[in-house]
mmCIF file of C-alpha atoms in Angstrom:
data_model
loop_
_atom_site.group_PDB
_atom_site.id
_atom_site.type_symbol
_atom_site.label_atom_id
_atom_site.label_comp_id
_atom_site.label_asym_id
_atom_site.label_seq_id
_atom_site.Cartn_x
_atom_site.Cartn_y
_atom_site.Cartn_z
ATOM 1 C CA UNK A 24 -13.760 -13.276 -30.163
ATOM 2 C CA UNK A 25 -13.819 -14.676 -26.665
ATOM 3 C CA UNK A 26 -10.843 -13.608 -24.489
ATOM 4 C CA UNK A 27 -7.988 -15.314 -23.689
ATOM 5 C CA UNK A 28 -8.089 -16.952 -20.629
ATOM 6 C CA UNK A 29 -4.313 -16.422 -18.563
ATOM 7 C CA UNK A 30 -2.855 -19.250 -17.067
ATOM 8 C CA UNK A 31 -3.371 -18.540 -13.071
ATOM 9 C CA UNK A 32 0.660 -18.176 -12.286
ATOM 10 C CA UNK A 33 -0.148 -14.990 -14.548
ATOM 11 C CA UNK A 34 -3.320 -13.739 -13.377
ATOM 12 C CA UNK A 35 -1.863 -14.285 -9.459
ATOM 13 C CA UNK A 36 1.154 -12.189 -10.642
ATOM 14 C CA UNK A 37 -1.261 -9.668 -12.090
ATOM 15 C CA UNK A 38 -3.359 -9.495 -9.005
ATOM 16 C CA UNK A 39 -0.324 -8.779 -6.980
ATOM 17 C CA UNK A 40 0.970 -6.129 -9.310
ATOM 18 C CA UNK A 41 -2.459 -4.537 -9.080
ATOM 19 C CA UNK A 42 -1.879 -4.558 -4.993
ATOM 20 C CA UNK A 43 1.039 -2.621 -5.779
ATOM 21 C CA UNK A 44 -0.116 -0.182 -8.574
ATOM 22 C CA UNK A 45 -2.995 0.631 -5.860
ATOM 23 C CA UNK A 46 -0.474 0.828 -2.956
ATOM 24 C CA UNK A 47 1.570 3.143 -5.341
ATOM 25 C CA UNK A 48 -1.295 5.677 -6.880
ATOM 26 C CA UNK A 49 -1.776 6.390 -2.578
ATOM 27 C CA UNK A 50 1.676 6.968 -1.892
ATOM 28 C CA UNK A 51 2.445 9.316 -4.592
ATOM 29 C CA UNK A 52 -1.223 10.895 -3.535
ATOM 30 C CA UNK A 53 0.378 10.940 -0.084
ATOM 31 C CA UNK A 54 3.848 12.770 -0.957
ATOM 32 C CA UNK A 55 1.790 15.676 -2.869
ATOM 33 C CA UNK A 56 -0.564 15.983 0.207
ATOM 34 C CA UNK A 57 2.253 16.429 2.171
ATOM 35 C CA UNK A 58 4.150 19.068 -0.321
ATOM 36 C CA UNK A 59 1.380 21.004 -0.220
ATOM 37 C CA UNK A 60 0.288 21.426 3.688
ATOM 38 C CA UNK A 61 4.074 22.219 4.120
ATOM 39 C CA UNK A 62 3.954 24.976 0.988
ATOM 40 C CA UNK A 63 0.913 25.685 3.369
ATOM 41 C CA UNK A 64 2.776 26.369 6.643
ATOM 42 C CA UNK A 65 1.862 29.328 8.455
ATOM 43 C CA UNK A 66 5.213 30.498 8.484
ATOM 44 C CA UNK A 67 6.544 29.825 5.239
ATOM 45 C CA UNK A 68 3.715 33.350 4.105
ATOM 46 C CA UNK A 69 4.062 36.871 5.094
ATOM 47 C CA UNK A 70 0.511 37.552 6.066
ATOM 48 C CA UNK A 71 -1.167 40.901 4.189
ATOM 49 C CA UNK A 72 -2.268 43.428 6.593
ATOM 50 C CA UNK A 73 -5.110 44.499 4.464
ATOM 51 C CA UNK A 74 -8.482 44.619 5.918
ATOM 52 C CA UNK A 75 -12.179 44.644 4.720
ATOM 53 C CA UNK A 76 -15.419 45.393 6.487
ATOM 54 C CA UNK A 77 -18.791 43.009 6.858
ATOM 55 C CA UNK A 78 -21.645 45.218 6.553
ATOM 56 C CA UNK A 79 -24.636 44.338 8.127
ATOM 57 C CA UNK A 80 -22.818 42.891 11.159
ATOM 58 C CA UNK A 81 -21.818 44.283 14.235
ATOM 59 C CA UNK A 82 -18.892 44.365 16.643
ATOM 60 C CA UNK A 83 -20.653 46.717 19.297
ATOM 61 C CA UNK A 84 -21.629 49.750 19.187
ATOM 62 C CA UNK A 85 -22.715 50.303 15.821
ATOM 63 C CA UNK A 86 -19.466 49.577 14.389
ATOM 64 C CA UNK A 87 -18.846 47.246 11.574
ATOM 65 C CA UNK A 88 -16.516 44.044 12.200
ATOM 66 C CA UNK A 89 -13.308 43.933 10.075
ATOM 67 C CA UNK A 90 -11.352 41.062 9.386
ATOM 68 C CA UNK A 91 -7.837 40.117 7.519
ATOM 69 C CA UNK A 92 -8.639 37.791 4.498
ATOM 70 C CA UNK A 93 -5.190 36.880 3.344
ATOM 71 C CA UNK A 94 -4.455 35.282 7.144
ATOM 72 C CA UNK A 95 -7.805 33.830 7.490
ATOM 73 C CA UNK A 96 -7.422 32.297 3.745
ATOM 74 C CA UNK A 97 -3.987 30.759 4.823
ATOM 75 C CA UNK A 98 -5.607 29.247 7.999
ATOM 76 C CA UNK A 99 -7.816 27.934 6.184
ATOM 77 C CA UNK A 100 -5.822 25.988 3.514
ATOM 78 C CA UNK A 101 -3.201 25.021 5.761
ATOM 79 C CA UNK A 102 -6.483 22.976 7.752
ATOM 80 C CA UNK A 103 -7.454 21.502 4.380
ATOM 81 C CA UNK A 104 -4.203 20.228 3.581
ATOM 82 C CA UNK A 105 -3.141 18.598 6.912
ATOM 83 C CA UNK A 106 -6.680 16.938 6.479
ATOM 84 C CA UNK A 107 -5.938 15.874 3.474
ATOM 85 C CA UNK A 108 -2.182 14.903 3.928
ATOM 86 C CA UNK A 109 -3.767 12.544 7.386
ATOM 87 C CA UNK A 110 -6.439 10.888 5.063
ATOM 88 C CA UNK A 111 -4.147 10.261 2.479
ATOM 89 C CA UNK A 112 -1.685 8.796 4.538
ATOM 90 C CA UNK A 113 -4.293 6.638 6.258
ATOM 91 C CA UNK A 114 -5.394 5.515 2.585
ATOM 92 C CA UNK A 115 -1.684 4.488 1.495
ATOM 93 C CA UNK A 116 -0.897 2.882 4.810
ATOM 94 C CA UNK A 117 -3.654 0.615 4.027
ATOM 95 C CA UNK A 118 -2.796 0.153 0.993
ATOM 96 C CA UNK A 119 0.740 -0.710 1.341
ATOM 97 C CA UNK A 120 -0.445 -3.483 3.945
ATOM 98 C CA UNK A 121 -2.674 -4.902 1.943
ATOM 99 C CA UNK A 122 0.149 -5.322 -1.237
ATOM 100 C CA UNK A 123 2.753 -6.515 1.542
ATOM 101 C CA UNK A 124 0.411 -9.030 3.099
ATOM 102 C CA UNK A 125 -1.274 -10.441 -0.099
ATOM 103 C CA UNK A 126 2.305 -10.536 -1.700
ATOM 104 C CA UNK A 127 3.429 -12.502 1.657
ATOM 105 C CA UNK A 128 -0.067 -14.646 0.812
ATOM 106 C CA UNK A 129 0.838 -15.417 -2.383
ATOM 107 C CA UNK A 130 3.809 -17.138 -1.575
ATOM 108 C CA UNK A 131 2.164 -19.270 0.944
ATOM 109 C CA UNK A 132 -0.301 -20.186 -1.550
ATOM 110 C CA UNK A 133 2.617 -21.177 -4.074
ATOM 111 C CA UNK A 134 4.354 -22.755 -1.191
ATOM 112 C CA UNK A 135 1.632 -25.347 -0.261
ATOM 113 C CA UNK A 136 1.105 -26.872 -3.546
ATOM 114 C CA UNK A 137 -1.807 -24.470 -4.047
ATOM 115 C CA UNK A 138 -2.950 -22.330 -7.367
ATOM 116 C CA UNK A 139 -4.790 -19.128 -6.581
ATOM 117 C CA UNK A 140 -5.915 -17.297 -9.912
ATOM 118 C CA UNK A 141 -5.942 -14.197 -7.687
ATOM 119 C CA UNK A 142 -4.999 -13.092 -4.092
ATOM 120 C CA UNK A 143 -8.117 -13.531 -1.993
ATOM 121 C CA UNK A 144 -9.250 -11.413 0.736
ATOM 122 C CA UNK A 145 -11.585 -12.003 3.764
ATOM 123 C CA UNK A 146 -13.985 -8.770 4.340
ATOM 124 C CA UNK A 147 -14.789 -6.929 7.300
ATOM 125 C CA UNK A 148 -18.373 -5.554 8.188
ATOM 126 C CA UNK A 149 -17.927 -3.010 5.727
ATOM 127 C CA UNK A 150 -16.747 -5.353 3.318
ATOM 128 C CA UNK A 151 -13.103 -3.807 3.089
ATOM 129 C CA UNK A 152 -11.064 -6.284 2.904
ATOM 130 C CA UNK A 153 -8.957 -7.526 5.806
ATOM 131 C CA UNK A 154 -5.071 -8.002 5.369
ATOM 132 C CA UNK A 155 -3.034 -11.186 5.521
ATOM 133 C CA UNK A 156 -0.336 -12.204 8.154
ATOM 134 C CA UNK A 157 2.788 -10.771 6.534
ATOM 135 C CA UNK A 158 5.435 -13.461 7.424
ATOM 136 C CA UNK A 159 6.926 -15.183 4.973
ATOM 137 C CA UNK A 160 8.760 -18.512 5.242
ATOM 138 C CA UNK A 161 10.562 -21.744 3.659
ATOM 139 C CA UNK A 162 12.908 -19.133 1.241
ATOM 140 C CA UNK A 163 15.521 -21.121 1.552
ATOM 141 C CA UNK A 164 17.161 -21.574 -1.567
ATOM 142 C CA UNK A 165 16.183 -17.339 -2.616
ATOM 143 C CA UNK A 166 18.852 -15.398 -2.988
ATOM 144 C CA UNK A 167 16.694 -12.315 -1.686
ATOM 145 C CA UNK A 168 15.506 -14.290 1.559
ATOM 146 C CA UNK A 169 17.439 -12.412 3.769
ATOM 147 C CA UNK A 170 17.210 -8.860 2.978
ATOM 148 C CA UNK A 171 13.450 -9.937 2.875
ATOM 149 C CA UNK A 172 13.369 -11.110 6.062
ATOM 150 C CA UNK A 173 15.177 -7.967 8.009
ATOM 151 C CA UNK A 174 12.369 -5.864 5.510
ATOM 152 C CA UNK A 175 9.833 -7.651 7.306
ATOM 153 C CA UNK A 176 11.449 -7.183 10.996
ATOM 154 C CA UNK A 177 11.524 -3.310 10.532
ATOM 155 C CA UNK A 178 8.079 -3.928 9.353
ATOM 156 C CA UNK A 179 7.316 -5.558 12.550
ATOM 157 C CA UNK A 180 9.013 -3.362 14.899
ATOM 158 C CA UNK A 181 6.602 -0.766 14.085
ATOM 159 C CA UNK A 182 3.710 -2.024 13.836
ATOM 160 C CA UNK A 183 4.596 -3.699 17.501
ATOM 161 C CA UNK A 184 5.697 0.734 18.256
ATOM 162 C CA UNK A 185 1.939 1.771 17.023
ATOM 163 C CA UNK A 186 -0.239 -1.240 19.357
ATOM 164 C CA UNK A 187 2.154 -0.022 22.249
ATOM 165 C CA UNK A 188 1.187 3.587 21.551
ATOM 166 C CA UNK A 189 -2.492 2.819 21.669
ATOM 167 C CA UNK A 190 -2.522 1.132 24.486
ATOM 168 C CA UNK A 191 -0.345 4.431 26.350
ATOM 169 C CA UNK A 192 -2.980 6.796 24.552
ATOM 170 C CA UNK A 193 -5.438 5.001 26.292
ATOM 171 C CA UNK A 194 -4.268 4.770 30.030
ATOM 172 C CA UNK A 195 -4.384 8.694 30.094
ATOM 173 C CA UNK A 196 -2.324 10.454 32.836
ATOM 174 C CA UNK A 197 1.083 9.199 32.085
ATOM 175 C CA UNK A 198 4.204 10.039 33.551
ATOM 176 C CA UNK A 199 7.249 11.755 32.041
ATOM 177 C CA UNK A 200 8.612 9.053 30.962
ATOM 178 C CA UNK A 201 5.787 7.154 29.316
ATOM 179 C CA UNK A 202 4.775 10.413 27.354
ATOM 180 C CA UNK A 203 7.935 10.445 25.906
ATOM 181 C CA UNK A 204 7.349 6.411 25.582
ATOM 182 C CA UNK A 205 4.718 7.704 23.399
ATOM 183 C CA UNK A 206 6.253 9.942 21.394
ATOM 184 C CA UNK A 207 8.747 7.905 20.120
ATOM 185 C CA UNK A 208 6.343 4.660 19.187
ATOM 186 C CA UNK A 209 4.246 7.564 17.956
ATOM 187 C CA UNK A 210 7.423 8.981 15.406
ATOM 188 C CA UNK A 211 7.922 5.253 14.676
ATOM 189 C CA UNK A 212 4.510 3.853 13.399
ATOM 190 C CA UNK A 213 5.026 6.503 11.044
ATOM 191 C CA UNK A 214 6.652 4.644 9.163
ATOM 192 C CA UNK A 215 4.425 1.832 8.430
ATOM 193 C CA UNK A 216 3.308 2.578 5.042
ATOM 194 C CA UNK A 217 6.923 3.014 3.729
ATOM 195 C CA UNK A 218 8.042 0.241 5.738
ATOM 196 C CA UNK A 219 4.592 -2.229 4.260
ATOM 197 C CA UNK A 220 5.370 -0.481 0.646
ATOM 198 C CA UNK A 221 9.593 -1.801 0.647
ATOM 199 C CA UNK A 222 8.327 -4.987 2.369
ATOM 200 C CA UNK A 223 5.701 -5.522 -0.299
ATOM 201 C CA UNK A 224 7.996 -4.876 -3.310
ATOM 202 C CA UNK A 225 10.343 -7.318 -2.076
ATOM 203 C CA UNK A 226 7.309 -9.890 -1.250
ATOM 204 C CA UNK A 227 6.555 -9.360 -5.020
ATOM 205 C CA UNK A 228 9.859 -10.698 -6.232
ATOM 206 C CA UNK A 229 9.481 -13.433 -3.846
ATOM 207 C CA UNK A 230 6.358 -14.134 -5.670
ATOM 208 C CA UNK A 231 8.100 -14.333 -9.022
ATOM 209 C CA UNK A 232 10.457 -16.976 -7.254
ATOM 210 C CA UNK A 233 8.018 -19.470 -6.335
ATOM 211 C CA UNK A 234 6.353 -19.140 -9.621
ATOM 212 C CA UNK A 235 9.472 -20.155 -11.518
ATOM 213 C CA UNK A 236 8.919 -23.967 -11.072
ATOM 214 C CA UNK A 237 4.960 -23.747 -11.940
ATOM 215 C CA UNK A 238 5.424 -21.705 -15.202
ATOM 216 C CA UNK A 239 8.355 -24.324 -15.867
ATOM 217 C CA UNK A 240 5.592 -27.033 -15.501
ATOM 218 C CA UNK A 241 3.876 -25.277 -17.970
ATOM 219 C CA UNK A 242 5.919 -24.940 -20.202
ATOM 220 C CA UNK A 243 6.832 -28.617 -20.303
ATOM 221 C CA UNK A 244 3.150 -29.566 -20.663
ATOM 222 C CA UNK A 245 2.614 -27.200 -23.337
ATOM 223 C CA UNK A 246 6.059 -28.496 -25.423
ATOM 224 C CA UNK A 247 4.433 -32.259 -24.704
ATOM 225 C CA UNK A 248 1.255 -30.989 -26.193
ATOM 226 C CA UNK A 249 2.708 -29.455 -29.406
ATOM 227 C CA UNK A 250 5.270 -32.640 -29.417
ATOM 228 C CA UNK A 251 1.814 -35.116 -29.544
ATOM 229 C CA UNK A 252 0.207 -33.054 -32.603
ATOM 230 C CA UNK A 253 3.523 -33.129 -34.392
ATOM 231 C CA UNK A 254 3.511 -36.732 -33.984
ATOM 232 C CA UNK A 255 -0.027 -37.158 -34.574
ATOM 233 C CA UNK A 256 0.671 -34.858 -37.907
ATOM 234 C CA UNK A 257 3.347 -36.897 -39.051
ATOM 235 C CA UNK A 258 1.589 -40.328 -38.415
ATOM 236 C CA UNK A 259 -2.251 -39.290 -40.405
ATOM 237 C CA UNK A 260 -2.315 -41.113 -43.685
ATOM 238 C CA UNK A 261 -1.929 -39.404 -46.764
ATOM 239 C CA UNK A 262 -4.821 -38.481 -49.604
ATOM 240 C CA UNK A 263 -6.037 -40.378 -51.084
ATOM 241 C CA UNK A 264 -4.177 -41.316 -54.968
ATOM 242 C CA UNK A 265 -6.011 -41.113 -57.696
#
């Protein structure tokens, strides 16, 4: 039985939600990573004092070296978990762009009288695909335009804080003032993916807004079609009487 094929105002919804059910999976990925390197911290273990010996090596002299295992065990995990708490929030930062920007694309789309079956992506040279502009405009009869608009000026603010900390990573020496310059866009571009994730989610009911009007269109087209086989029902002639 050949599948149904969706009408695109559904399938663009659907590849939106699917931005978001990615952007999501990373962010919950991101809050265990971080659970766990700070269940990791150094100082949240009393370190054993027990020691073993490595035969077959030598510290000098003949004598064996001895280490501590339990300390050297909780160094260790507490470097796998920061690790893995970085890449993860790396991973959901992207992610949470990429839902807030093709959201934002999406409703551009809608807004120009066009009808995407899916949000569309340019690729980089690794074939990762490269985000949208985020801005959204022309909201001007949404109820949600405004709280969607200060969403995306947080948004802004810190992406603007993370360029302005590259480029004062990258002068080198910097005074007092511009280290702590750096700092502070530093502690604020940490907040990107949340800030891309509440942007997106509010992008996606902006999407559901523009979409009212085509589905309506739809709707009217498909109760004109079912209204011409009526008629065409009523008007066939009868069988024939014997």
């Amino acid at each position: 039985m050949p599948e149904k094929t969706q009408h695109w105002t559904d399938s663009l919804f659907d590849s939106v939600y699917a931005l978001y059910e990615t952007a999501r999976e990373y962010q919950i990925a991101h809050r265990h990573a971080q659970l766990a390197s700070a269940q990791a911290e150094f100082d949240r273990h009393k370190p054993h004092e027990g020691r073993i010996a490595l035969e077959g090596h030598s510290a000098g002299y003949g004598r064996p070296i001895t280490q501590e295992p339990h300390p050297d065990a909780l160094f260790a995990l507490l470097r796998v978990y920061n690790e893995a708490a970085t890449e993860m929030h790396r991973l959901y930062e992207e992610a949470a762009l990429l839902f807030a920007s093709g959201a934002a694309w999406a409703v551009r789309s809608v807004q120009l009288g066009h009808t995407p079956p899916v949000v569309t992506f340019q690729t980089d040279q690794y074939d990762s695909p490269v985000q949208h502009r985020l801005s959204v405009t022309g909201l001007t009869n949404y109820a949600g335009a405004d709280v969607l608009n200060a969403s995306y000026e947080l948004l802004s603010h810190r992406l603007a804080a993370s360029d302005h900390a590259v480029c004062l990573a990258e002068q080198g020496d910097l005074l007092d003032h511009e280290a702590g310059e750096l700092h502070d866009a530093v502690d604020t571009a940490m907040g990107i993916a949340d800030s891309a994730f509440a942007y997106g989610l509010l992008a996606q009911k902006a999407v559901s807004f523009v979409l009212l009007e085509p589905r309506r269109a739809r709707e009217r087209e498909r109760a004109l079609v079912r209204a011409e086989a009526q008629r065409t029902e009523s008007t066939a002639p009868g069988d024939a009487q014997a």
